[in-house]
Coordinates of C-alpha atoms in Angstrom, one line a residue:
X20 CA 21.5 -83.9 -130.7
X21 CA 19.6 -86.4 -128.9
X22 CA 17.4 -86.2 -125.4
X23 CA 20.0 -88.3 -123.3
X24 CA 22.8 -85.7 -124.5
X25 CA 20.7 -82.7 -123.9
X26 CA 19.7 -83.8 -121.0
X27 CA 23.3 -84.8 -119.3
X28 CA 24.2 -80.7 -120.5
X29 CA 21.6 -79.6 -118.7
X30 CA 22.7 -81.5 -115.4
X31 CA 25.8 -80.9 -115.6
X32 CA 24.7 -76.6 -116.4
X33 CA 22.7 -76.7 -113.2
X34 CA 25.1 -77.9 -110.7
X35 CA 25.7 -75.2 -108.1
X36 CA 29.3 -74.9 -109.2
X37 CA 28.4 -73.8 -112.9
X38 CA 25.6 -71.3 -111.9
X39 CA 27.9 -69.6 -109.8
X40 CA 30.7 -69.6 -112.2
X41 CA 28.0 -67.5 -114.2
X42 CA 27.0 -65.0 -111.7
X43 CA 30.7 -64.2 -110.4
X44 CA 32.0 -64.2 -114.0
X45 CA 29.3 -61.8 -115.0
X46 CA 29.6 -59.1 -112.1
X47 CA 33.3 -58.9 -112.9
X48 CA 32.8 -58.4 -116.1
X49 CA 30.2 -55.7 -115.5
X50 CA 32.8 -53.8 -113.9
X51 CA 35.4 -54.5 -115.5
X52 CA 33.3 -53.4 -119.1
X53 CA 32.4 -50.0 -117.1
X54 CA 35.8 -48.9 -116.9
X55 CA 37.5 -47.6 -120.3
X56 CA 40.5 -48.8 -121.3
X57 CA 39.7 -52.5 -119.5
X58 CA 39.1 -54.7 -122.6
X59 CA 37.0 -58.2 -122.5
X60 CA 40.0 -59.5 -123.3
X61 CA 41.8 -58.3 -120.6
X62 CA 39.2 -59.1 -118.3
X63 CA 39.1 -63.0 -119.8
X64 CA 43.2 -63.0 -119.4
X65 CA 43.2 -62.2 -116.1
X66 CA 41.3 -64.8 -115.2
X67 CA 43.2 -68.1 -116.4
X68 CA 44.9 -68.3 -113.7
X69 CA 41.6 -68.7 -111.7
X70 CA 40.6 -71.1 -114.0
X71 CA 43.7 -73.2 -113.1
X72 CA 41.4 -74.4 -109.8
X73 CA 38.5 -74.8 -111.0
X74 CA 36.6 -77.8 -113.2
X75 CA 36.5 -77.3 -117.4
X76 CA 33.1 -76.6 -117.3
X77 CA 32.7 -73.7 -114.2
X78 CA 36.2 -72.2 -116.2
X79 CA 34.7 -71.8 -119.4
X80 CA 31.5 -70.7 -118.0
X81 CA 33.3 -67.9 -116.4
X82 CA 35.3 -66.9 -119.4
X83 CA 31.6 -66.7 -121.1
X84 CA 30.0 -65.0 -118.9
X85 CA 32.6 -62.7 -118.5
X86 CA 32.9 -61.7 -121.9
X87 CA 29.3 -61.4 -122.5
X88 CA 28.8 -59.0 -119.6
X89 CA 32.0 -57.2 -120.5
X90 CA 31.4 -56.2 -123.9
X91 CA 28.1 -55.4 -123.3
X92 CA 28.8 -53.1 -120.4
X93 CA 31.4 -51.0 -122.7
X94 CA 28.2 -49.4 -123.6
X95 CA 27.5 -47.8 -120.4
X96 CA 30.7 -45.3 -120.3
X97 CA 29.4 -44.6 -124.0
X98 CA 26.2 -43.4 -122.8
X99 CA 26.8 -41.5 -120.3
X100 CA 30.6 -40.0 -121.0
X101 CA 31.0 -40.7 -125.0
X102 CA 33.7 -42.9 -123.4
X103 CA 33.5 -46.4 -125.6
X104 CA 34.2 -49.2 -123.4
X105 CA 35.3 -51.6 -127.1
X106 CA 36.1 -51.0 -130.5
X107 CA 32.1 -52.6 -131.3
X108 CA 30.7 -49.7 -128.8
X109 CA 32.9 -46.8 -130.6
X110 CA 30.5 -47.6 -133.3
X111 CA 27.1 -46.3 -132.3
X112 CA 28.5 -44.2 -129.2
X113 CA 28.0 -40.8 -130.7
X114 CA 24.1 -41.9 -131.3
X115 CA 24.1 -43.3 -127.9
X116 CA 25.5 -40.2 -126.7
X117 CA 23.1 -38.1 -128.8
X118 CA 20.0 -39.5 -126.4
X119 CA 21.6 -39.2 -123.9
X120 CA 21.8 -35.3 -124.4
X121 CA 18.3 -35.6 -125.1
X122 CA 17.7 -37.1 -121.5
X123 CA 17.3 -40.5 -122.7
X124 CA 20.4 -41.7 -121.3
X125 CA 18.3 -44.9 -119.7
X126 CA 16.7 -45.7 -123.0
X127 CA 20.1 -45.9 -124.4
X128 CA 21.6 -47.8 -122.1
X129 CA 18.3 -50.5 -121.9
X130 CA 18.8 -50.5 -125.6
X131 CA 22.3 -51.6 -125.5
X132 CA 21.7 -54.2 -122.6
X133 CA 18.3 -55.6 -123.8
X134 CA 19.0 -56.2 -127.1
X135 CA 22.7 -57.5 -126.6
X136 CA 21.3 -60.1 -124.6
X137 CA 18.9 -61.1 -127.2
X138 CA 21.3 -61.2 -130.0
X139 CA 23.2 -63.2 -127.9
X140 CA 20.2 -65.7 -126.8
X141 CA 20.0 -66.1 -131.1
X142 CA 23.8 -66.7 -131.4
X143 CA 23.9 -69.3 -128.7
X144 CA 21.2 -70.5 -130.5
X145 CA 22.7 -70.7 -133.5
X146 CA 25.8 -72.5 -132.1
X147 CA 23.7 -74.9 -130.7
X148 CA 21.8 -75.7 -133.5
X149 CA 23.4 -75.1 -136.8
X150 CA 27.2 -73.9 -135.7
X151 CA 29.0 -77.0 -137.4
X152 CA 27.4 -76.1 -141.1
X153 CA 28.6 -72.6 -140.2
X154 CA 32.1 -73.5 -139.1
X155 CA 32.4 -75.6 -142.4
X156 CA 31.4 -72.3 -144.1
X157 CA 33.8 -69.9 -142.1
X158 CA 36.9 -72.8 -142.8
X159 CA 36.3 -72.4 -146.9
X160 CA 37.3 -68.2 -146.4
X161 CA 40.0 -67.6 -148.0
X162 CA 42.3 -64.2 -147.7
X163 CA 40.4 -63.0 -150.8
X164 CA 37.1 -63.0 -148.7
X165 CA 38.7 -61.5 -145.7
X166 CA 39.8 -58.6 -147.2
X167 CA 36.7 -57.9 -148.9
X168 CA 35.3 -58.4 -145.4
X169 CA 37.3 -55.7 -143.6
X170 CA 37.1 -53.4 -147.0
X171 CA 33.3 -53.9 -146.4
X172 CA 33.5 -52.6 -142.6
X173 CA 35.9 -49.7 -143.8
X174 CA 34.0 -48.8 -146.1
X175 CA 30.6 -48.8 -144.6
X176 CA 32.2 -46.9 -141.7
X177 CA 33.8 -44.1 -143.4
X178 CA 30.4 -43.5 -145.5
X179 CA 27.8 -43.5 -142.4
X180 CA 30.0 -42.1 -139.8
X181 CA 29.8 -38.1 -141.2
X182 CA 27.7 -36.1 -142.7
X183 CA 30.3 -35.7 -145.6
X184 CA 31.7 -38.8 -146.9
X185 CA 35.0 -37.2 -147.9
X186 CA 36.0 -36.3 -144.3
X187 CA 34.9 -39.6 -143.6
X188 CA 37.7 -41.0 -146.3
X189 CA 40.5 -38.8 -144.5
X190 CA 39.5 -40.3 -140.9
X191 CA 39.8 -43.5 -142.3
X192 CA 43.4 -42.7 -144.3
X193 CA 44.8 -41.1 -141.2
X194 CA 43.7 -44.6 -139.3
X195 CA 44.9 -47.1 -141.7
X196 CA 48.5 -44.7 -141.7
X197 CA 48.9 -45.0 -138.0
X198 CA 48.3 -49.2 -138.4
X199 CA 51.1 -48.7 -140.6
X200 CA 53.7 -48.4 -137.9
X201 CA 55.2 -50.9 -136.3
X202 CA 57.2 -53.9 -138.4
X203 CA 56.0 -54.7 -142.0
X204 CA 54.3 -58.5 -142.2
X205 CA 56.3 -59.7 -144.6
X206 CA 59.6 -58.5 -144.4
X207 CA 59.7 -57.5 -140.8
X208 CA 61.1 -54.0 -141.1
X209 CA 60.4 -51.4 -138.9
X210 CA 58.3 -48.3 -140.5
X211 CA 57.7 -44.7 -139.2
X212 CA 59.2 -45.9 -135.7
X213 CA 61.6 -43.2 -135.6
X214 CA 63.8 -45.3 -133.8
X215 CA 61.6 -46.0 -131.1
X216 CA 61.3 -49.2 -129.2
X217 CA 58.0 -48.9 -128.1
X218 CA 56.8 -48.8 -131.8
X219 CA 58.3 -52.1 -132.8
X220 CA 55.4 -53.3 -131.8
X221 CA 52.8 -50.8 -133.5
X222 CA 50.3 -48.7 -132.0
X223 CA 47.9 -50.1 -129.7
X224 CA 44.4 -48.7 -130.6
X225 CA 42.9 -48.9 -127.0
X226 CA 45.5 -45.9 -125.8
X227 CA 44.0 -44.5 -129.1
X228 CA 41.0 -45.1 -128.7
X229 CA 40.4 -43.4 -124.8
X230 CA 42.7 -40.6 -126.1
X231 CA 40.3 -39.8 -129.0
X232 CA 37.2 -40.6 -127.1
X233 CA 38.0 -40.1 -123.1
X234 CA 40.4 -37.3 -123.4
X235 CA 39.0 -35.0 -125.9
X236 CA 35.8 -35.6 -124.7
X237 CA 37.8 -33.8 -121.4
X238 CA 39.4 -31.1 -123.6
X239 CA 35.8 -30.1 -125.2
X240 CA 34.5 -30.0 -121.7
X241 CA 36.5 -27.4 -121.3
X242 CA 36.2 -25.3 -124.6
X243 CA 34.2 -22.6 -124.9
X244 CA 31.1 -24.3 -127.2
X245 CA 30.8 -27.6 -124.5
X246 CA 27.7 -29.5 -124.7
X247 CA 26.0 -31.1 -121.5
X248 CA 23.7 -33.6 -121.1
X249 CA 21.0 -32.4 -119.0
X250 CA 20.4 -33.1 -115.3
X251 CA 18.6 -36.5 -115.5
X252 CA 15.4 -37.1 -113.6
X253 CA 16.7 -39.3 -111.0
X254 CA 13.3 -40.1 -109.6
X255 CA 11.6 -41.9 -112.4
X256 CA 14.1 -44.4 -113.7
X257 CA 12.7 -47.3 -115.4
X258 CA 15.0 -49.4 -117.5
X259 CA 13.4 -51.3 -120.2
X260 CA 10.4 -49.3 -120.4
X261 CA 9.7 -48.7 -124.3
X262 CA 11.8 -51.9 -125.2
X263 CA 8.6 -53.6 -126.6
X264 CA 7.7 -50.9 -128.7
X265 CA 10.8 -50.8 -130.4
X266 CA 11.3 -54.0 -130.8
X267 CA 7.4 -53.9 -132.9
X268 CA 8.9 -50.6 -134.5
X269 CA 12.2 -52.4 -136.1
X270 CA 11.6 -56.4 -135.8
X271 CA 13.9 -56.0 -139.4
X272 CA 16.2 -54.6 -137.4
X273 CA 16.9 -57.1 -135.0
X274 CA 16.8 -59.6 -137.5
X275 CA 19.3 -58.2 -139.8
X276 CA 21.3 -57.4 -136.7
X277 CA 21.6 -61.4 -135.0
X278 CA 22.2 -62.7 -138.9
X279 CA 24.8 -60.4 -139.8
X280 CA 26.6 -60.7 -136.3
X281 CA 25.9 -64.2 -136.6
X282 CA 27.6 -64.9 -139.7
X283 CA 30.7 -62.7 -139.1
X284 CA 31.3 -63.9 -135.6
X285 CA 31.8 -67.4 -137.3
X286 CA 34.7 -66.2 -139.3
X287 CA 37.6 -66.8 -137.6
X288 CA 40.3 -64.3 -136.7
X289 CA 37.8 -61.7 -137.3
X290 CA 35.6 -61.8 -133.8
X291 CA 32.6 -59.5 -133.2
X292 CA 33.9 -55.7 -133.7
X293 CA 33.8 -56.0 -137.2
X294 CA 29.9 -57.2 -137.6
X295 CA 28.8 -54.2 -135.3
X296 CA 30.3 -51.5 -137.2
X297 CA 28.7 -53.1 -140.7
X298 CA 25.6 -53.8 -139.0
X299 CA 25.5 -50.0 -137.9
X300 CA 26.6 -48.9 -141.2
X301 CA 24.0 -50.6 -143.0
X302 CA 20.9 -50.1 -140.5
X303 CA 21.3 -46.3 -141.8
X304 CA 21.6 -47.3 -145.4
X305 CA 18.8 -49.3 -145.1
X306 CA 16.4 -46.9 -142.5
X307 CA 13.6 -45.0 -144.5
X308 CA 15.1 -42.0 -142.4
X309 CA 18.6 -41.9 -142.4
X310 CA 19.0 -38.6 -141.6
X311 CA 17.8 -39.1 -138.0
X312 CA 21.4 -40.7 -137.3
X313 CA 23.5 -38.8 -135.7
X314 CA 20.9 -37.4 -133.6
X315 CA 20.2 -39.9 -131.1
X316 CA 18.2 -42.0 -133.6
X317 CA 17.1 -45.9 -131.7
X318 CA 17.2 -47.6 -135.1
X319 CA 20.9 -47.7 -135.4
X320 CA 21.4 -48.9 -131.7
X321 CA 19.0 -51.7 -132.2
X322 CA 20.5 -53.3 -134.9
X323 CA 23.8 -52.9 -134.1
X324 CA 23.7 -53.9 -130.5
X325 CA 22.1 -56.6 -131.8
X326 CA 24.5 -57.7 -133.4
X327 CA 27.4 -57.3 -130.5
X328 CA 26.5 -60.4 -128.6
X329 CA 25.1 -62.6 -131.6
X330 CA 28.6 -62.4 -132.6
X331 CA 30.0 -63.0 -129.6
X332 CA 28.6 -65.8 -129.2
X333 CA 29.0 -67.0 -132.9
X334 CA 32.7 -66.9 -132.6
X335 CA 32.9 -70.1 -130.1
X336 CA 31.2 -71.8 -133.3
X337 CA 35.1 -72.4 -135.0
X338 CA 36.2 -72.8 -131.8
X339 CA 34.7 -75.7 -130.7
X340 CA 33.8 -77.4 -133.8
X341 CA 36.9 -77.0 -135.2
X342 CA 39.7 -75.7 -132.5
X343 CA 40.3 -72.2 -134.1
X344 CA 39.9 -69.6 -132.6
X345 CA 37.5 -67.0 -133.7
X346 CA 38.8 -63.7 -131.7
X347 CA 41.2 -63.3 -128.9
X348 CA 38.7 -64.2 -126.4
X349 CA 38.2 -68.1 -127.7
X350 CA 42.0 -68.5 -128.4
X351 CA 42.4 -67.9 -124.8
X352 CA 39.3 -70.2 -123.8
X353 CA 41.1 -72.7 -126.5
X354 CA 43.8 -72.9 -124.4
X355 CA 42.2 -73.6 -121.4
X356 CA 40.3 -76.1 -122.5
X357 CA 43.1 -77.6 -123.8
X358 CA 45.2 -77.4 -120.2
X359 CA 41.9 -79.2 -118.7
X360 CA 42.4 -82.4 -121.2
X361 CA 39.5 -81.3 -123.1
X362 CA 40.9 -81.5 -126.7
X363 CA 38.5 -78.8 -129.2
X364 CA 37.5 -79.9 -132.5
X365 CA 35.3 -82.5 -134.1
X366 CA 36.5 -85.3 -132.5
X367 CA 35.2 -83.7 -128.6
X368 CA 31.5 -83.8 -130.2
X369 CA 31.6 -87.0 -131.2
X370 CA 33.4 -88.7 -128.2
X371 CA 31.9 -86.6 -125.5
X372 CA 28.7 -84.6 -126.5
X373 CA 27.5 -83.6 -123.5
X374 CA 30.1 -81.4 -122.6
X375 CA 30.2 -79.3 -125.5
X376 CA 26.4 -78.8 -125.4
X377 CA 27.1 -77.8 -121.7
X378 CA 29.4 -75.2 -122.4
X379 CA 26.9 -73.8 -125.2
X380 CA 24.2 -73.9 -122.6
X381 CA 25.9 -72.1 -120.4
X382 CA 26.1 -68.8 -123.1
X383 CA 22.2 -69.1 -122.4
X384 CA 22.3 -68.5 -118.8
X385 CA 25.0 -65.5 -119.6
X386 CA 22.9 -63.4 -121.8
X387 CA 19.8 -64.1 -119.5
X388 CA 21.8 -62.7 -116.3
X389 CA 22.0 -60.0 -119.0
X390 CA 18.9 -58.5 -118.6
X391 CA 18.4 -58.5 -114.4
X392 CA 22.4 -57.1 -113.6
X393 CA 21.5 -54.8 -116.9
X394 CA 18.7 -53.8 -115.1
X395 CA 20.3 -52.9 -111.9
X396 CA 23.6 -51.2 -113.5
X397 CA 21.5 -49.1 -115.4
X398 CA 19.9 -48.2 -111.8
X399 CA 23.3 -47.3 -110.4
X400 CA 25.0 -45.7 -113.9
X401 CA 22.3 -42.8 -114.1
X402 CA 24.0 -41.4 -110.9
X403 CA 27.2 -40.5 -112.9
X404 CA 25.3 -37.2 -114.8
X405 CA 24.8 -36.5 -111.6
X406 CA 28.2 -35.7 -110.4
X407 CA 29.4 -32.2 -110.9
X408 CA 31.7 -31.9 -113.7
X409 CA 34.5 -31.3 -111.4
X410 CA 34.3 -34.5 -109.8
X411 CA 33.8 -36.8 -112.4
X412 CA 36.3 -35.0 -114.9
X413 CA 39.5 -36.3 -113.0
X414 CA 38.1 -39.9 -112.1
X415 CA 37.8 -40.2 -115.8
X416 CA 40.9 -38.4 -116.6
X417 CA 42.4 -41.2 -113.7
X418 CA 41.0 -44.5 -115.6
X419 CA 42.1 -43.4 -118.8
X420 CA 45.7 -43.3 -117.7
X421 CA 45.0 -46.7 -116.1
X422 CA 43.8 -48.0 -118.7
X423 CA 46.2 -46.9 -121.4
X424 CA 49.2 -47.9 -119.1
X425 CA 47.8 -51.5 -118.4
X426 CA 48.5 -52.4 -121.9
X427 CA 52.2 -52.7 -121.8
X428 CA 52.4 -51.2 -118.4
X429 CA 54.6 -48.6 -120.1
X430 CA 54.2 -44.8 -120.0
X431 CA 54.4 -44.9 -123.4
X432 CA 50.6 -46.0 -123.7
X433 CA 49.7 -42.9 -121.5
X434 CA 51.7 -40.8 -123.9
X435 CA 50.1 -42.1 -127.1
X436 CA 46.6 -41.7 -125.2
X437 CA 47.5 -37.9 -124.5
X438 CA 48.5 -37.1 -127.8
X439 CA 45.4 -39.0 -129.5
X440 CA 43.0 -36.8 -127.6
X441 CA 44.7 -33.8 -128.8
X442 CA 44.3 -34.7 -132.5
X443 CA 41.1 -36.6 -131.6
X444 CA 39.7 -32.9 -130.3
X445 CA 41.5 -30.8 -133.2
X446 CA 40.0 -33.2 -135.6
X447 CA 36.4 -33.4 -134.1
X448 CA 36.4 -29.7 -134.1
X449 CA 36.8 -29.3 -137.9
X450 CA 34.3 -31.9 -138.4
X451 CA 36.3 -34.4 -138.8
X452 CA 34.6 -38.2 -137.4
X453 CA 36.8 -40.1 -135.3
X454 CA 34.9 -43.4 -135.1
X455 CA 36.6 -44.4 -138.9
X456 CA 40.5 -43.6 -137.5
X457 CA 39.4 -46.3 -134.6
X458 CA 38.3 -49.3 -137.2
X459 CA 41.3 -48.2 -139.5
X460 CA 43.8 -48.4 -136.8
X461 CA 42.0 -52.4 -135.7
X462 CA 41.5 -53.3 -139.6
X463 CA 44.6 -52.0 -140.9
X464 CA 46.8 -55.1 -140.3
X465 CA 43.8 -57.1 -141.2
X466 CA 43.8 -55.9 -144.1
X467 CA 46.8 -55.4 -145.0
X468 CA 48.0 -59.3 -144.0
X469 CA 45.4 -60.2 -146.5
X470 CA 46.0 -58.3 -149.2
X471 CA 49.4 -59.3 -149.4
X472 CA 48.6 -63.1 -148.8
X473 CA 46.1 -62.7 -151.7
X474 CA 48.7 -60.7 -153.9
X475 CA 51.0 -63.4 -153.2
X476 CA 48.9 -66.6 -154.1
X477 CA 47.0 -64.7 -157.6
X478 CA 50.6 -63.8 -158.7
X479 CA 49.9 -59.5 -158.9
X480 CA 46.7 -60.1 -161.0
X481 CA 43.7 -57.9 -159.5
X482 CA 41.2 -59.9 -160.9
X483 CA 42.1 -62.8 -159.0
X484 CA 40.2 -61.0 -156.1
X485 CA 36.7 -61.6 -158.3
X486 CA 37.7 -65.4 -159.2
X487 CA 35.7 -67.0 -155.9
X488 CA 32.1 -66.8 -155.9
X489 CA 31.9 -65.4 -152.5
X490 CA 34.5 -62.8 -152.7
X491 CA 33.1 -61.6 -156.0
X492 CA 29.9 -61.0 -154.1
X493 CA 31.8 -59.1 -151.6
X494 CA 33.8 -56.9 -153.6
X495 CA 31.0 -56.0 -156.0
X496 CA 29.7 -54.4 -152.7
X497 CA 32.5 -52.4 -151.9
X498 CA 33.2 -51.3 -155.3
X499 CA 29.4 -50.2 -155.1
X500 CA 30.0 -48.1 -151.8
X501 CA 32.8 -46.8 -153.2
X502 CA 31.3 -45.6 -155.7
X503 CA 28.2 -44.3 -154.3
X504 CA 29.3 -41.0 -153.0
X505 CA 30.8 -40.5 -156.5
X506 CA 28.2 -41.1 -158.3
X507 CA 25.4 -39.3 -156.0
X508 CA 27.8 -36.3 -156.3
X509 CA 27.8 -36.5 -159.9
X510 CA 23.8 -37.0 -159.9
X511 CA 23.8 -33.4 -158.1
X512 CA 26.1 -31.6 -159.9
X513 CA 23.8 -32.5 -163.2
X514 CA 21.5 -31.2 -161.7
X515 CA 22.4 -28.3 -160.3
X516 CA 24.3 -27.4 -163.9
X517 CA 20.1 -28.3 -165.1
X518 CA 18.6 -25.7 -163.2
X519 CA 21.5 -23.3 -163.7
X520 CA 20.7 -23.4 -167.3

């Protein structure tokens, strides 16, 4: 990139219109990220037809900003209420929750908000700078490598996620099962509908996820062995305090975090949920004290809240270099570049730079407004342990109907929500982690869509999963993980039978 280019970006960033693209954009998106149920991508729908009146680079800047603040605020309700506000915050929210119980709820939530914006700072960095190699990269994937890819997050999940690793394994079954309904991919038959309309169509994992999270977390309120965070210290908040010490204390944390969210943000089709739950998976199997997860341990939030917005940010990479979409977010912001005459793809950098490196700059300013609204949501969201139970039970109870209605704006969603939370609170209280059932039910089609393609083009033969260098790599991984627990129970059992004798 030369000066002149740079230089016309920055203008064209700087113009009143653009800056206060960003700052609307991100409020809304701060509220809408608060409130569970109300995806990102919702939010980033929502607004297209507001983008219809507005120029392509205050639109996309919107859409960004937007997304960053959104995803980035679903940590808040996870906090505070074990209430995920994504799929990438149902990863880390029980450890998030766990400090919170410990009266750290501030210290979680500056966690989550500090070091999403700086993973997002190193992605926008990374698409600025070296996001055509990686699009070239993410375009040689083939289904063999995506599978691996989503075997990786299942299985990294399922292994970290509970105490005992077999439970785990069931969690993740009963997920993957429920992805099962719906029509099959290749031949378009319905399975385990029952007949039912509504299930044509599958089984939405945000009703799901509220139910399991939002709604048992209501049931268990009301059980006999409820746990309560204690009464915070409302008179002594400081947000970010401790930040710098942590980020000395786990600088390999961070860095393993903005690589790996990095790298799988670039792949397209498979967005940013994925790289959170294998960067959280793989913070504990790589932390010199890995039994401190679980219990409100910071390790774990850095890295994979690190990863959140790196990814984010990553998945414009195939976007704009290329045209294709990375998540649901950029197929939407495809589309509206694409209404404004702005054509995505190589051809856009070559014939107009500047605005490309505009609408890169402009995930800089995002993730910057990060940290100052951060700072004053954090301010505001410590008022919620506040409330009496009594209060805030039924304002929850009221935006998880909303938001499991406002997916098909059926009653069906609300129904599927209600019946989550009961198995999501029968299952938590037999030990039983329901983080895994939430990935299985977003991987499952992933998965299963690529196992079949890659079935299809090796002709049946397993070992055509092994044949490309990459995927080799990858499945040599998840063999390994799969393998772990089996072998480390084998390991003890020698042992045991040793001293025995």
């Amino acid at each position: 990139m030369d000066a002149d280019t740079f230089l016309t970006a920055l203008g064209i960033v700087m113009q009143a219109d653009v800056l206060l693209a960003v700052a609307g954009g991100a409020i809304y998106g701060l509220f809408i990220g608060a409130v569970p149920g109300l995806t990102a991508t919702m939010a980033t729908a929502l607004l297209v037809p507001v983008t219809f009146y507005m120029a392509p680079v205050p639109a996309i800047a919107t859409i960004v900003a937007t997304t960053a603040m959104a995803i980035t605020a679903g940590d808040i309700p996870g906090a505070l209420l074990r209430i995920p506000g994504t799929p990438a915050s149902a990863a880390y929210v029980d450890e998030a929750y766990a400090l919170t119980l410990k009266g750290k709820a501030e210290l979680a939530m500056s966690i989550s908000i500090f070091f999403s914006a700086c993973g997002g700072l190193v992605g926008a960095l990374a698409l600025l700078v070296i996001g055509p190699a990686l699009a070239r990269i993410a375009l040689n994937f083939s289904s063999f490598e995506f599978f691996w890819l989503a075997m990786l997050g299942l299985m990294t999940s399922a292994l970290v996620s509970s105490r005992d690793p077999a439970r785990g394994f069931i969690s993740l079954l009963i997920g993957l099962l429920i992805a099962t309904v719906g029509l099959d991919v290749t031949s378009g038959q319905p399975r385990f509908t029952f007949g039912s309309v509504e299930l044509m169509g599958g089984v939405s994992f945000i009703p799901v996820m509220i139910g399991m999270f939002a709604f048992a977390e209501i049931l268990r309120g009301y059980s006999s062995n409820a746990t309560l965070p204690p009464p915070p210290k409302l008179g002594a908040a400081r947000p970010y305090k401790g930040i710098g010490r942590l980020f000395k204390r786990y600088p390999f944390s961070f860095l393993r975090g903005v690589t790996l969210g990095t790298s799988v943000g670039a792949l397209p089709g498979v967005g940013g949920d994925v790289g959170a739950w294998i960067a959280y998976g793989m913070s504990r199997r790589f932390s010199k004290t890995p039994e401190k997860y679980g219990t409100g341990h910071e390790e774990g939030l850095v890295e994979a809240t690190s990863c959140n917005n790196a990814g984010l940010s990553s998945a414009w990479i195939p976007a704009l270099v290329f045209g294709i979409p990375g998540d649901a977010v950029t197929a939407i912001a495809v589309g509206v570049l694409f209404m404004k005459g702005l054509n995505p793809g190589p051809r856009l950098f070559a014939e107009n730079p500047s605005m490309p490196t505009a609408i890169i700059m402009t995930f800089f300013l995002a993730n910057l407004l990060l940290i100052p609204l951060g700072y004053l949501a954090i301010r505001s969201a410590r008022h919620i342990l506040a409330v009496p139970r009594a209060v805030i039970v039924p304002i929850i109870l009221i935006f998880s109907i909303v938001g499991s209605f406002a997916i098909n704006n059926t009653m069906f969603g609300v129904g599927v929500m209600l019946a989550a939370g009961l198995a999501g609170y029968l299952l938590e209280e037999n030990g039983f982690p329901i983080a895994p059932i939430i990935l299985g039910l977003v991987l499952g089609p992933v998965l299963e869509r690529n196992f079949i393609m890659s079935m299809q083009i090796a002709d049946g033969n397993l070992l055509g999963f092994f044949e490309r260098p990459i995927a080799a790599v990858l499945g040599v991984v998840v063999c390994l993980l799969l393998l772990l627990p089996l072998l480390r129970g084998l390991v003890r059992w020698r042992g045991r039978a040793a001293n025995a004798s």
